[in-house]
mmCIF file of C-alpha atoms in Angstrom:
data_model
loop_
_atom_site.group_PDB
_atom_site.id
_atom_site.type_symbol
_atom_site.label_atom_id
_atom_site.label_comp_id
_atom_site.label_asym_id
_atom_site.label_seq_id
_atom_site.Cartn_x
_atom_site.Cartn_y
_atom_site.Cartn_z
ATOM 1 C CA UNK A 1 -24.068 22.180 0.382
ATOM 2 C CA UNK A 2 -24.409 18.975 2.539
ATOM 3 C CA UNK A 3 -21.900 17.504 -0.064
ATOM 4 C CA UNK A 4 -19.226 20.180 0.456
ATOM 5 C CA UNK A 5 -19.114 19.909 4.280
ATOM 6 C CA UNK A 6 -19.009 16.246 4.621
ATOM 7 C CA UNK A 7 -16.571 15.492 1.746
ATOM 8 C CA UNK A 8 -13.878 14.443 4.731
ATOM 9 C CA UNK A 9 -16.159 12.012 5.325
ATOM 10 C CA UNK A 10 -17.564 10.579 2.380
ATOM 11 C CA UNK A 11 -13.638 10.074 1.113
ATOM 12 C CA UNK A 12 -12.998 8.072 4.206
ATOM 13 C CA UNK A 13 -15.989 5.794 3.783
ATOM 14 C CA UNK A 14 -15.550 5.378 0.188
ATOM 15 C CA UNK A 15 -11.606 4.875 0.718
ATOM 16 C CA UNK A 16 -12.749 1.804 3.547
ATOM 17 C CA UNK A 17 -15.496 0.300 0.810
ATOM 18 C CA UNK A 18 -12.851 0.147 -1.496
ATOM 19 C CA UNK A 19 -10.058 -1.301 0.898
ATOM 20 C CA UNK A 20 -12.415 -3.639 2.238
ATOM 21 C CA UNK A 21 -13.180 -4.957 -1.771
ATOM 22 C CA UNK A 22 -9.941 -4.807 -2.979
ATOM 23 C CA UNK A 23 -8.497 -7.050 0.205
ATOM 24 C CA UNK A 24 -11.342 -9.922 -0.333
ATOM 25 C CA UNK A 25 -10.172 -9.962 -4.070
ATOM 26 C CA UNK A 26 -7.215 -10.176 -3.678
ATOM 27 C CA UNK A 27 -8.011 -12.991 -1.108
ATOM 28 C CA UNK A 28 -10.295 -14.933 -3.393
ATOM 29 C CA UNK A 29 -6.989 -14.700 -5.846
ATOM 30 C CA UNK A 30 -4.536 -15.467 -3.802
ATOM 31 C CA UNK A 31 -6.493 -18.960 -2.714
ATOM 32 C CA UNK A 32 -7.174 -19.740 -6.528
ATOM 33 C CA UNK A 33 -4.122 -19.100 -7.827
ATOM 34 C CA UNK A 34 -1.204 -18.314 -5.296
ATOM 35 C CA UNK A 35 -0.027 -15.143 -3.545
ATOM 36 C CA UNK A 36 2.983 -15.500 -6.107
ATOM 37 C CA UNK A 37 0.885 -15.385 -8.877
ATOM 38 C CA UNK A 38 -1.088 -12.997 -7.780
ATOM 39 C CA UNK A 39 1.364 -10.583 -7.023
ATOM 40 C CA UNK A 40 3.525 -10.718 -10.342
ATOM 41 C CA UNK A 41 0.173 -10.168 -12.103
ATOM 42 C CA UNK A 42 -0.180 -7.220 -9.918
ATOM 43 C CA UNK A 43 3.016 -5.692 -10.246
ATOM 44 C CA UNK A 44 2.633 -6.019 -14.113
ATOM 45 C CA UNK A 45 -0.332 -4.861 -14.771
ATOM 46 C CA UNK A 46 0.309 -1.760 -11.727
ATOM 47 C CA UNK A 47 3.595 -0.912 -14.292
ATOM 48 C CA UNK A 48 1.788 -0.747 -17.834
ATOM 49 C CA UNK A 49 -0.755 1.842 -15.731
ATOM 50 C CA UNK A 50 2.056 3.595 -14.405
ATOM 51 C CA UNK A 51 4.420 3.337 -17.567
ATOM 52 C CA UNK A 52 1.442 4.757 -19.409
ATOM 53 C CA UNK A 53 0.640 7.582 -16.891
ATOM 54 C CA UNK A 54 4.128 8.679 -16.840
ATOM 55 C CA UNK A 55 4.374 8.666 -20.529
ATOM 56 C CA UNK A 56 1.499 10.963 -20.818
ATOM 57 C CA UNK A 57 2.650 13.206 -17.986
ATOM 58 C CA UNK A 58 6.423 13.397 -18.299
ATOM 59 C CA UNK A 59 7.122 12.178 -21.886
ATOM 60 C CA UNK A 60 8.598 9.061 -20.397
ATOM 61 C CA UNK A 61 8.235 5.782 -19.962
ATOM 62 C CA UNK A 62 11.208 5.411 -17.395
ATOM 63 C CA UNK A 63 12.598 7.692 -14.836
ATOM 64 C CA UNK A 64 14.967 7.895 -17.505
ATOM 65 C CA UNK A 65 16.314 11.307 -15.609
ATOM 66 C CA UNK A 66 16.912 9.981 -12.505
ATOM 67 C CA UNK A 67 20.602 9.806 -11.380
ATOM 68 C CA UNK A 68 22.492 5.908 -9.912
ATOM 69 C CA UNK A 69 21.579 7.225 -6.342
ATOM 70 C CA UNK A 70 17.937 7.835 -6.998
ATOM 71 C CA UNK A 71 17.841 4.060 -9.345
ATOM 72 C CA UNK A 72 18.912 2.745 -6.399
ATOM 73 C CA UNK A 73 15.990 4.143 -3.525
ATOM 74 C CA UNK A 74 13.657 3.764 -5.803
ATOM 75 C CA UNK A 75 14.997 -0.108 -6.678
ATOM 76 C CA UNK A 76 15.166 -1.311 -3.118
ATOM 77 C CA UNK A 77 11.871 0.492 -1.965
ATOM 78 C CA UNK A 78 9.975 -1.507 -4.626
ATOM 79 C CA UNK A 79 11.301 -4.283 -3.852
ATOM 80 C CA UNK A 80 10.527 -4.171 -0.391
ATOM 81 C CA UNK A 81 7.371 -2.610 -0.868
ATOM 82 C CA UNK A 82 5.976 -3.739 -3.801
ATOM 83 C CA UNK A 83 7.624 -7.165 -4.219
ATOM 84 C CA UNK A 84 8.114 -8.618 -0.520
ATOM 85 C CA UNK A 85 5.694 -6.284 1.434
ATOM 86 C CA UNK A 86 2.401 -7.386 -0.879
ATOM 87 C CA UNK A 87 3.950 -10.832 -1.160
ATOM 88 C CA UNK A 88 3.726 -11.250 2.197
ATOM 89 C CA UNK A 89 0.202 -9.686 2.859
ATOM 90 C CA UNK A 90 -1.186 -11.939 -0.104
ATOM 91 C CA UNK A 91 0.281 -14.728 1.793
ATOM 92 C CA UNK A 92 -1.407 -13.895 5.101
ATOM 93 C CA UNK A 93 -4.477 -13.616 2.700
ATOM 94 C CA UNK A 94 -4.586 -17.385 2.129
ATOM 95 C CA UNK A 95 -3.135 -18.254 5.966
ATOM 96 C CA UNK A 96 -5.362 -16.331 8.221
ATOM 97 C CA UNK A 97 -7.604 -13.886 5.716
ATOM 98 C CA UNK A 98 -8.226 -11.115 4.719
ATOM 99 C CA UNK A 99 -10.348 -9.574 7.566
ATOM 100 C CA UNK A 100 -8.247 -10.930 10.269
ATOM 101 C CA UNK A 101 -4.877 -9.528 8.350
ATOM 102 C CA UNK A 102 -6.767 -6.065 7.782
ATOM 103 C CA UNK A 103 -7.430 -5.750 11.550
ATOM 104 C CA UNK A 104 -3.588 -6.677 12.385
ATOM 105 C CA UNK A 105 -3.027 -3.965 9.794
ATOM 106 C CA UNK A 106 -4.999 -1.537 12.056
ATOM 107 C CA UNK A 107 -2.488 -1.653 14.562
ATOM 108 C CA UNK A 108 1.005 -0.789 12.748
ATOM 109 C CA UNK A 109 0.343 3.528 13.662
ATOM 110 C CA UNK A 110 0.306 2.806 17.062
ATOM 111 C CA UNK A 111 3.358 -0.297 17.206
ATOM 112 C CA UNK A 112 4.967 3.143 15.212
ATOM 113 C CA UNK A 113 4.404 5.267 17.630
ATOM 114 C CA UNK A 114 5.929 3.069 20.329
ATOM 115 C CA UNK A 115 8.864 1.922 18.451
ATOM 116 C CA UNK A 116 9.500 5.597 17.880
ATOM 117 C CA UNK A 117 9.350 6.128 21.416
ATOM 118 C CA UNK A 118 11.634 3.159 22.236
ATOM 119 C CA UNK A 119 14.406 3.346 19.553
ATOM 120 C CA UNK A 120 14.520 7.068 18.566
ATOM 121 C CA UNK A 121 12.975 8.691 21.900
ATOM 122 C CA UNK A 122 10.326 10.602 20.009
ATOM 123 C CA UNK A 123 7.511 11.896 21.895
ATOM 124 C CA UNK A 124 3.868 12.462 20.763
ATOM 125 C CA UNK A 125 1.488 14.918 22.188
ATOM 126 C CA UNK A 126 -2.773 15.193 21.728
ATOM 127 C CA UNK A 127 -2.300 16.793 18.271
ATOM 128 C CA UNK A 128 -0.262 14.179 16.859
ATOM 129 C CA UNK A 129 -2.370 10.988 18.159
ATOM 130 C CA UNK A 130 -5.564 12.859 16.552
#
């Protein structure tokens, strides 16, 4: 019973543990062998687990389906995300660490939230900041 009504919370703990080990690994890797490195070893190993889950759940390999427009999202997203995005965060791994780049991390919802404000005039009320 005690499990069922704290699950919420026992996913968000367990989610931070595992944030928390994944960024010092990825730290002590990045200082040993490069945030380069690092990150094409990543990004292959991340696409044999996701070429394999894909095979198993869609009979593909590829998004051999998708159409030029929908190549080219999903092309430029992973290369921004995937490619420069944890390039640069395995950089500022071996610059400033892990702990200090986690805690700049902490502040990109509410630099969101501002720049929404700024550039597109959104508002936000109680329900949305919770």
């Amino acid at each position: 019973m005690w499990l069922q009504s704290n699950i919420g919370e026992l996913a968000a703990f367990g989610t931070a543990i595992f944030w928390t080990i994944t960024a010092l690994a990825f730290e002590s890797a990045s200082l040993k062998v490069g945030s380069l490195s690092v990150n094409i070893i990543r990004l292959c190993i991340g696409f044999i687990f996701i070429s394999t889950f894909t095979f198993f759940s869609r009979g593909l390999l590829f998004p051999t389906d998708a159409n030029s427009m929908q190549w080219l999202w999903l092309s430029l997203s992973g290369l921004i995300g995937f490619v420069l995005g944890d390039l640069f965060l395995f950089k500022s791994y071996t610059l400033i660490g892990s702990r200090f780049a986690m805690l700049i991390m902490t502040l990109v919802p509410p630099l969101t939230a501002i720049q929404g404000r700024l550039f597109l005039n959104e508002t936000l009320n109680g329900f949305h900041i919770l």
